[in-house]
């Protein structure tokens, strides 16, 4: 058994995880762009949280993705 088979995740998993983290950062950044009082505008309550949820879905998929052999 070589060392590569002992890793919990493959290259695809790590790429998906980094993509998910990037989407999460973008979502939180979008929420900070809202200029309404207390962040109650479209960016703060609608678009930002949707982007963050997509980031978490990508992370969930990245963790459970099993490459075909």
PDB file of N, CA and C in Angstrom:
ATOM      1  N   UNK A   1       0.849  -1.174   0.000  1.00  0.00           N
ATOM      2  CA  UNK A   1       0.000   0.000   0.000  1.00  0.00           C
ATOM      3  C   UNK A   1       0.900   1.244   0.000  1.00  0.00           C
ATOM      4  N   UNK A   2       0.705   2.102  -0.968  1.00  0.00           N
ATOM      5  CA  UNK A   2       1.538   3.298  -0.983  1.00  0.00           C
ATOM      6  C   UNK A   2       0.902   4.428  -0.173  1.00  0.00           C
ATOM      7  N   UNK A   3       1.683   5.475   0.004  1.00  0.00           N
ATOM      8  CA  UNK A   3       1.253   6.573   0.870  1.00  0.00           C
ATOM      9  C   UNK A   3       0.018   7.293   0.327  1.00  0.00           C
ATOM     10  N   UNK A   4      -0.154   7.329  -0.983  1.00  0.00           N
ATOM     11  CA  UNK A   4      -1.284   8.045  -1.574  1.00  0.00           C
ATOM     12  C   UNK A   4      -2.615   7.394  -1.218  1.00  0.00           C
ATOM     13  N   UNK A   5      -2.640   6.094  -1.036  1.00  0.00           N
ATOM     14  CA  UNK A   5      -3.876   5.406  -0.693  1.00  0.00           C
ATOM     15  C   UNK A   5      -4.288   5.630   0.757  1.00  0.00           C
ATOM     16  N   UNK A   6      -3.379   6.119   1.594  1.00  0.00           N
ATOM     17  CA  UNK A   6      -3.688   6.353   2.999  1.00  0.00           C
ATOM     18  C   UNK A   6      -4.358   7.706   3.245  1.00  0.00           C
ATOM     19  N   UNK A   7      -4.369   8.586   2.252  1.00  0.00           N
ATOM     20  CA  UNK A   7      -4.961   9.903   2.436  1.00  0.00           C
ATOM     21  C   UNK A   7      -6.481   9.799   2.476  1.00  0.00           C
ATOM     22  N   UNK A   8      -7.083  10.617   3.300  1.00  0.00           N
ATOM     23  CA  UNK A   8      -8.540  10.579   3.450  1.00  0.00           C
ATOM     24  C   UNK A   8      -9.249  11.151   2.224  1.00  0.00           C
ATOM     25  N   UNK A   9      -8.656  12.186   1.614  1.00  0.00           N
ATOM     26  CA  UNK A   9      -9.273  12.848   0.472  1.00  0.00           C
ATOM     27  C   UNK A   9      -8.321  12.826  -0.709  1.00  0.00           C
ATOM     28  N   UNK A  10      -8.906  12.908  -1.902  1.00  0.00           N
ATOM     29  CA  UNK A  10      -8.117  12.979  -3.116  1.00  0.00           C
ATOM     30  C   UNK A  10      -7.947  14.417  -3.576  1.00  0.00           C
ATOM     31  N   UNK A  11      -7.273  14.578  -4.706  1.00  0.00           N
ATOM     32  CA  UNK A  11      -7.009  15.910  -5.244  1.00  0.00           C
ATOM     33  C   UNK A  11      -8.313  16.641  -5.568  1.00  0.00           C
ATOM     34  N   UNK A  12      -9.283  15.922  -6.115  1.00  0.00           N
ATOM     35  CA  UNK A  12     -10.573  16.535  -6.453  1.00  0.00           C
ATOM     36  C   UNK A  12     -11.271  17.060  -5.204  1.00  0.00           C
ATOM     37  N   UNK A  13     -11.193  16.303  -4.109  1.00  0.00           N
ATOM     38  CA  UNK A  13     -11.819  16.743  -2.863  1.00  0.00           C
ATOM     39  C   UNK A  13     -11.217  18.063  -2.380  1.00  0.00           C
ATOM     40  N   UNK A  14      -9.895  18.160  -2.431  1.00  0.00           N
ATOM     41  CA  UNK A  14      -9.240  19.381  -1.966  1.00  0.00           C
ATOM     42  C   UNK A  14      -9.546  20.567  -2.870  1.00  0.00           C
ATOM     43  N   UNK A  15      -9.635  20.335  -4.161  1.00  0.00           N
ATOM     44  CA  UNK A  15      -9.995  21.417  -5.075  1.00  0.00           C
ATOM     45  C   UNK A  15     -11.414  21.898  -4.788  1.00  0.00           C
ATOM     46  N   UNK A  16     -12.338  20.964  -4.568  1.00  0.00           N
ATOM     47  CA  UNK A  16     -13.714  21.343  -4.229  1.00  0.00           C
ATOM     48  C   UNK A  16     -13.770  22.080  -2.887  1.00  0.00           C
ATOM     49  N   UNK A  17     -12.970  21.647  -1.918  1.00  0.00           N
ATOM     50  CA  UNK A  17     -12.955  22.323  -0.619  1.00  0.00           C
ATOM     51  C   UNK A  17     -12.452  23.756  -0.747  1.00  0.00           C
ATOM     52  N   UNK A  18     -11.385  23.952  -1.516  1.00  0.00           N
ATOM     53  CA  UNK A  18     -10.873  25.314  -1.707  1.00  0.00           C
ATOM     54  C   UNK A  18     -11.881  26.178  -2.459  1.00  0.00           C
ATOM     55  N   UNK A  19     -12.582  25.580  -3.414  1.00  0.00           N
ATOM     56  CA  UNK A  19     -13.626  26.321  -4.126  1.00  0.00           C
ATOM     57  C   UNK A  19     -14.741  26.726  -3.166  1.00  0.00           C
ATOM     58  N   UNK A  20     -15.154  25.799  -2.301  1.00  0.00           N
ATOM     59  CA  UNK A  20     -16.193  26.100  -1.319  1.00  0.00           C
ATOM     60  C   UNK A  20     -15.778  27.197  -0.356  1.00  0.00           C
ATOM     61  N   UNK A  21     -14.527  27.166   0.086  1.00  0.00           N
ATOM     62  CA  UNK A  21     -14.032  28.208   0.986  1.00  0.00           C
ATOM     63  C   UNK A  21     -14.030  29.553   0.267  1.00  0.00           C
ATOM     64  N   UNK A  22     -13.638  29.546  -1.010  1.00  0.00           N
ATOM     65  CA  UNK A  22     -13.667  30.791  -1.784  1.00  0.00           C
ATOM     66  C   UNK A  22     -15.073  31.346  -1.924  1.00  0.00           C
ATOM     67  N   UNK A  23     -16.033  30.479  -2.170  1.00  0.00           N
ATOM     68  CA  UNK A  23     -17.432  30.919  -2.292  1.00  0.00           C
ATOM     69  C   UNK A  23     -17.937  31.456  -0.951  1.00  0.00           C
ATOM     70  N   UNK A  24     -17.555  30.807   0.146  1.00  0.00           N
ATOM     71  CA  UNK A  24     -17.950  31.304   1.471  1.00  0.00           C
ATOM     72  C   UNK A  24     -17.395  32.707   1.726  1.00  0.00           C
ATOM     73  N   UNK A  25     -16.126  32.907   1.401  1.00  0.00           N
ATOM     74  CA  UNK A  25     -15.512  34.227   1.596  1.00  0.00           C
ATOM     75  C   UNK A  25     -16.211  35.277   0.751  1.00  0.00           C
ATOM     76  N   UNK A  26     -16.516  34.930  -0.496  1.00  0.00           N
ATOM     77  CA  UNK A  26     -17.226  35.869  -1.371  1.00  0.00           C
ATOM     78  C   UNK A  26     -18.611  36.196  -0.804  1.00  0.00           C
ATOM     79  N   UNK A  27     -19.316  35.191  -0.279  1.00  0.00           N
ATOM     80  CA  UNK A  27     -20.638  35.424   0.298  1.00  0.00           C
ATOM     81  C   UNK A  27     -20.600  36.355   1.502  1.00  0.00           C
ATOM     82  N   UNK A  28     -19.625  36.138   2.388  1.00  0.00           N
ATOM     83  CA  UNK A  28     -19.509  37.032   3.542  1.00  0.00           C
ATOM     84  C   UNK A  28     -19.090  38.432   3.112  1.00  0.00           C
ATOM     85  N   UNK A  29     -18.254  38.517   2.091  1.00  0.00           N
ATOM     86  CA  UNK A  29     -17.857  39.831   1.588  1.00  0.00           C
ATOM     87  C   UNK A  29     -19.055  40.564   0.985  1.00  0.00           C
ATOM     88  N   UNK A  30     -19.907  39.844   0.264  1.00  0.00           N
ATOM     89  CA  UNK A  30     -21.115  40.454  -0.313  1.00  0.00           C
ATOM     90  C   UNK A  30     -21.992  41.031   0.796  1.00  0.00           C
ATOM     91  N   UNK A  31     -22.076  40.324   1.911  1.00  0.00           N
ATOM     92  CA  UNK A  31     -22.899  40.834   3.021  1.00  0.00           C
ATOM     93  C   UNK A  31     -22.337  42.126   3.590  1.00  0.00           C
ATOM     94  N   UNK A  32     -21.024  42.306   3.544  1.00  0.00           N
ATOM     95  CA  UNK A  32     -20.437  43.543   4.078  1.00  0.00           C
ATOM     96  C   UNK A  32     -20.642  44.723   3.133  1.00  0.00           C
ATOM     97  N   UNK A  33     -20.972  44.472   1.873  1.00  0.00           N
ATOM     98  CA  UNK A  33     -21.159  45.555   0.910  1.00  0.00           C
ATOM     99  C   UNK A  33     -22.493  46.269   1.062  1.00  0.00           C
ATOM    100  N   UNK A  34     -23.401  45.710   1.835  1.00  0.00           N
ATOM    101  CA  UNK A  34     -24.735  46.292   1.994  1.00  0.00           C
ATOM    102  C   UNK A  34     -24.639  47.622   2.732  1.00  0.00           C
ATOM    103  N   UNK A  35     -25.187  48.657   2.135  1.00  0.00           N
ATOM    104  CA  UNK A  35     -25.125  50.009   2.715  1.00  0.00           C
ATOM    105  C   UNK A  35     -26.388  50.390   3.487  1.00  0.00           C
ATOM    106  N   UNK A  36     -27.369  49.500   3.542  1.00  0.00           N
ATOM    107  CA  UNK A  36     -28.599  49.796   4.283  1.00  0.00           C
ATOM    108  C   UNK A  36     -28.319  49.770   5.783  1.00  0.00           C
ATOM    109  N   UNK A  37     -29.247  50.321   6.547  1.00  0.00           N
ATOM    110  CA  UNK A  37     -29.094  50.327   7.999  1.00  0.00           C
ATOM    111  C   UNK A  37     -29.036  48.905   8.532  1.00  0.00           C
ATOM    112  N   UNK A  38     -28.009  48.612   9.304  1.00  0.00           N
ATOM    113  CA  UNK A  38     -27.819  47.309   9.964  1.00  0.00           C
ATOM    114  C   UNK A  38     -27.769  46.135   8.990  1.00  0.00           C
ATOM    115  N   UNK A  39     -27.462  46.391   7.733  1.00  0.00           N
ATOM    116  CA  UNK A  39     -27.343  45.323   6.749  1.00  0.00           C
ATOM    117  C   UNK A  39     -28.648  44.684   6.346  1.00  0.00           C
ATOM    118  N   UNK A  40     -29.749  45.436   6.410  1.00  0.00           N
ATOM    119  CA  UNK A  40     -31.058  44.875   6.081  1.00  0.00           C
ATOM    120  C   UNK A  40     -31.461  45.087   4.626  1.00  0.00           C
ATOM    121  N   UNK A  41     -30.502  45.320   3.737  1.00  0.00           N
ATOM    122  CA  UNK A  41     -30.822  45.491   2.320  1.00  0.00           C
ATOM    123  C   UNK A  41     -30.774  44.161   1.591  1.00  0.00           C
ATOM    124  N   UNK A  42     -30.861  44.236   0.263  1.00  0.00           N
ATOM    125  CA  UNK A  42     -30.870  43.028  -0.569  1.00  0.00           C
ATOM    126  C   UNK A  42     -29.581  42.222  -0.413  1.00  0.00           C
ATOM    127  N   UNK A  43     -28.442  42.905  -0.395  1.00  0.00           N
ATOM    128  CA  UNK A  43     -27.165  42.192  -0.301  1.00  0.00           C
ATOM    129  C   UNK A  43     -26.984  41.517   1.055  1.00  0.00           C
ATOM    130  N   UNK A  44     -27.440  42.162   2.104  1.00  0.00           N
ATOM    131  CA  UNK A  44     -27.225  41.643   3.452  1.00  0.00           C
ATOM    132  C   UNK A  44     -28.162  40.527   3.864  1.00  0.00           C
ATOM    133  N   UNK A  45     -29.382  40.542   3.355  1.00  0.00           N
ATOM    134  CA  UNK A  45     -30.330  39.512   3.808  1.00  0.00           C
ATOM    135  C   UNK A  45     -30.672  38.489   2.733  1.00  0.00           C
ATOM    136  N   UNK A  46     -30.418  38.789   1.473  1.00  0.00           N
ATOM    137  CA  UNK A  46     -30.826  37.848   0.435  1.00  0.00           C
ATOM    138  C   UNK A  46     -29.631  37.254  -0.314  1.00  0.00           C
ATOM    139  N   UNK A  47     -28.901  38.074  -1.028  1.00  0.00           N
ATOM    140  CA  UNK A  47     -27.851  37.563  -1.904  1.00  0.00           C
ATOM    141  C   UNK A  47     -26.682  36.958  -1.127  1.00  0.00           C
ATOM    142  N   UNK A  48     -26.195  37.652  -0.120  1.00  0.00           N
ATOM    143  CA  UNK A  48     -25.062  37.145   0.662  1.00  0.00           C
ATOM    144  C   UNK A  48     -25.333  35.791   1.301  1.00  0.00           C
ATOM    145  N   UNK A  49     -26.433  35.646   2.030  1.00  0.00           N
ATOM    146  CA  UNK A  49     -26.722  34.340   2.633  1.00  0.00           C
ATOM    147  C   UNK A  49     -26.936  33.214   1.615  1.00  0.00           C
ATOM    148  N   UNK A  50     -27.500  33.539   0.453  1.00  0.00           N
ATOM    149  CA  UNK A  50     -27.656  32.498  -0.574  1.00  0.00           C
ATOM    150  C   UNK A  50     -26.292  32.027  -1.062  1.00  0.00           C
ATOM    151  N   UNK A  51     -25.371  32.959  -1.281  1.00  0.00           N
ATOM    152  CA  UNK A  51     -24.024  32.597  -1.731  1.00  0.00           C
ATOM    153  C   UNK A  51     -23.307  31.786  -0.650  1.00  0.00           C
ATOM    154  N   UNK A  52     -23.472  32.165   0.614  1.00  0.00           N
ATOM    155  CA  UNK A  52     -22.861  31.412   1.705  1.00  0.00           C
ATOM    156  C   UNK A  52     -23.444  30.000   1.772  1.00  0.00           C
ATOM    157  N   UNK A  53     -24.739  29.864   1.580  1.00  0.00           N
ATOM    158  CA  UNK A  53     -25.367  28.529   1.597  1.00  0.00           C
ATOM    159  C   UNK A  53     -24.824  27.670   0.454  1.00  0.00           C
ATOM    160  N   UNK A  54     -24.633  28.262  -0.714  1.00  0.00           N
ATOM    161  CA  UNK A  54     -24.043  27.515  -1.836  1.00  0.00           C
ATOM    162  C   UNK A  54     -22.626  27.067  -1.475  1.00  0.00           C
ATOM    163  N   UNK A  55     -21.879  27.925  -0.783  1.00  0.00           N
ATOM    164  CA  UNK A  55     -20.534  27.546  -0.340  1.00  0.00           C
ATOM    165  C   UNK A  55     -20.556  26.359   0.607  1.00  0.00           C
ATOM    166  N   UNK A  56     -21.502  26.340   1.530  1.00  0.00           N
ATOM    167  CA  UNK A  56     -21.609  25.203   2.452  1.00  0.00           C
ATOM    168  C   UNK A  56     -22.039  23.933   1.725  1.00  0.00           C
ATOM    169  N   UNK A  57     -22.884  24.056   0.715  1.00  0.00           N
ATOM    170  CA  UNK A  57     -23.288  22.889  -0.073  1.00  0.00           C
ATOM    171  C   UNK A  57     -22.080  22.329  -0.838  1.00  0.00           C
ATOM    172  N   UNK A  58     -21.256  23.213  -1.382  1.00  0.00           N
ATOM    173  CA  UNK A  58     -20.039  22.759  -2.065  1.00  0.00           C
ATOM    174  C   UNK A  58     -19.115  22.049  -1.080  1.00  0.00           C
ATOM    175  N   UNK A  59     -18.969  22.591   0.135  1.00  0.00           N
ATOM    176  CA  UNK A  59     -18.136  21.951   1.151  1.00  0.00           C
ATOM    177  C   UNK A  59     -18.680  20.574   1.524  1.00  0.00           C
ATOM    178  N   UNK A  60     -19.981  20.468   1.694  1.00  0.00           N
ATOM    179  CA  UNK A  60     -20.610  19.184   2.013  1.00  0.00           C
ATOM    180  C   UNK A  60     -20.341  18.169   0.913  1.00  0.00           C
ATOM    181  N   UNK A  61     -20.515  18.607  -0.338  1.00  0.00           N
ATOM    182  CA  UNK A  61     -20.261  17.726  -1.466  1.00  0.00           C
ATOM    183  C   UNK A  61     -18.788  17.330  -1.535  1.00  0.00           C
ATOM    184  N   UNK A  62     -17.886  18.266  -1.230  1.00  0.00           N
ATOM    185  CA  UNK A  62     -16.445  17.986  -1.284  1.00  0.00           C
ATOM    186  C   UNK A  62     -16.042  16.935  -0.255  1.00  0.00           C
ATOM    187  N   UNK A  63     -16.671  16.965   0.896  1.00  0.00           N
ATOM    188  CA  UNK A  63     -16.326  16.001   1.947  1.00  0.00           C
ATOM    189  C   UNK A  63     -16.812  14.605   1.578  1.00  0.00           C
ATOM    190  N   UNK A  64     -17.989  14.506   1.008  1.00  0.00           N
ATOM    191  CA  UNK A  64     -18.571  13.183   0.735  1.00  0.00           C
ATOM    192  C   UNK A  64     -18.294  12.659  -0.670  1.00  0.00           C
ATOM    193  N   UNK A  65     -17.607  13.440  -1.506  1.00  0.00           N
ATOM    194  CA  UNK A  65     -17.316  13.003  -2.872  1.00  0.00           C
ATOM    195  C   UNK A  65     -16.321  11.836  -2.839  1.00  0.00           C
ATOM    196  N   UNK A  66     -16.657  10.778  -3.519  1.00  0.00           N
ATOM    197  CA  UNK A  66     -15.796   9.599  -3.598  1.00  0.00           C
ATOM    198  C   UNK A  66     -15.411   9.392  -5.061  1.00  0.00           C
ATOM    199  N   UNK A  67     -14.135   9.575  -5.415  1.00  0.00           N
ATOM    200  CA  UNK A  67     -13.757   9.399  -6.823  1.00  0.00           C
ATOM    201  C   UNK A  67     -13.905   7.939  -7.269  1.00  0.00           C
ATOM    202  N   UNK A  68     -14.271   7.771  -8.521  1.00  0.00           N
ATOM    203  CA  UNK A  68     -14.430   6.427  -9.075  1.00  0.00           C
ATOM    204  C   UNK A  68     -13.059   5.849  -9.404  1.00  0.00           C
ATOM    205  N   UNK A  69     -12.885   4.575  -9.149  1.00  0.00           N
ATOM    206  CA  UNK A  69     -11.585   3.949  -9.407  1.00  0.00           C
ATOM    207  C   UNK A  69     -11.587   3.225 -10.721  1.00  0.00           C
TER     208      UNK A  69
END
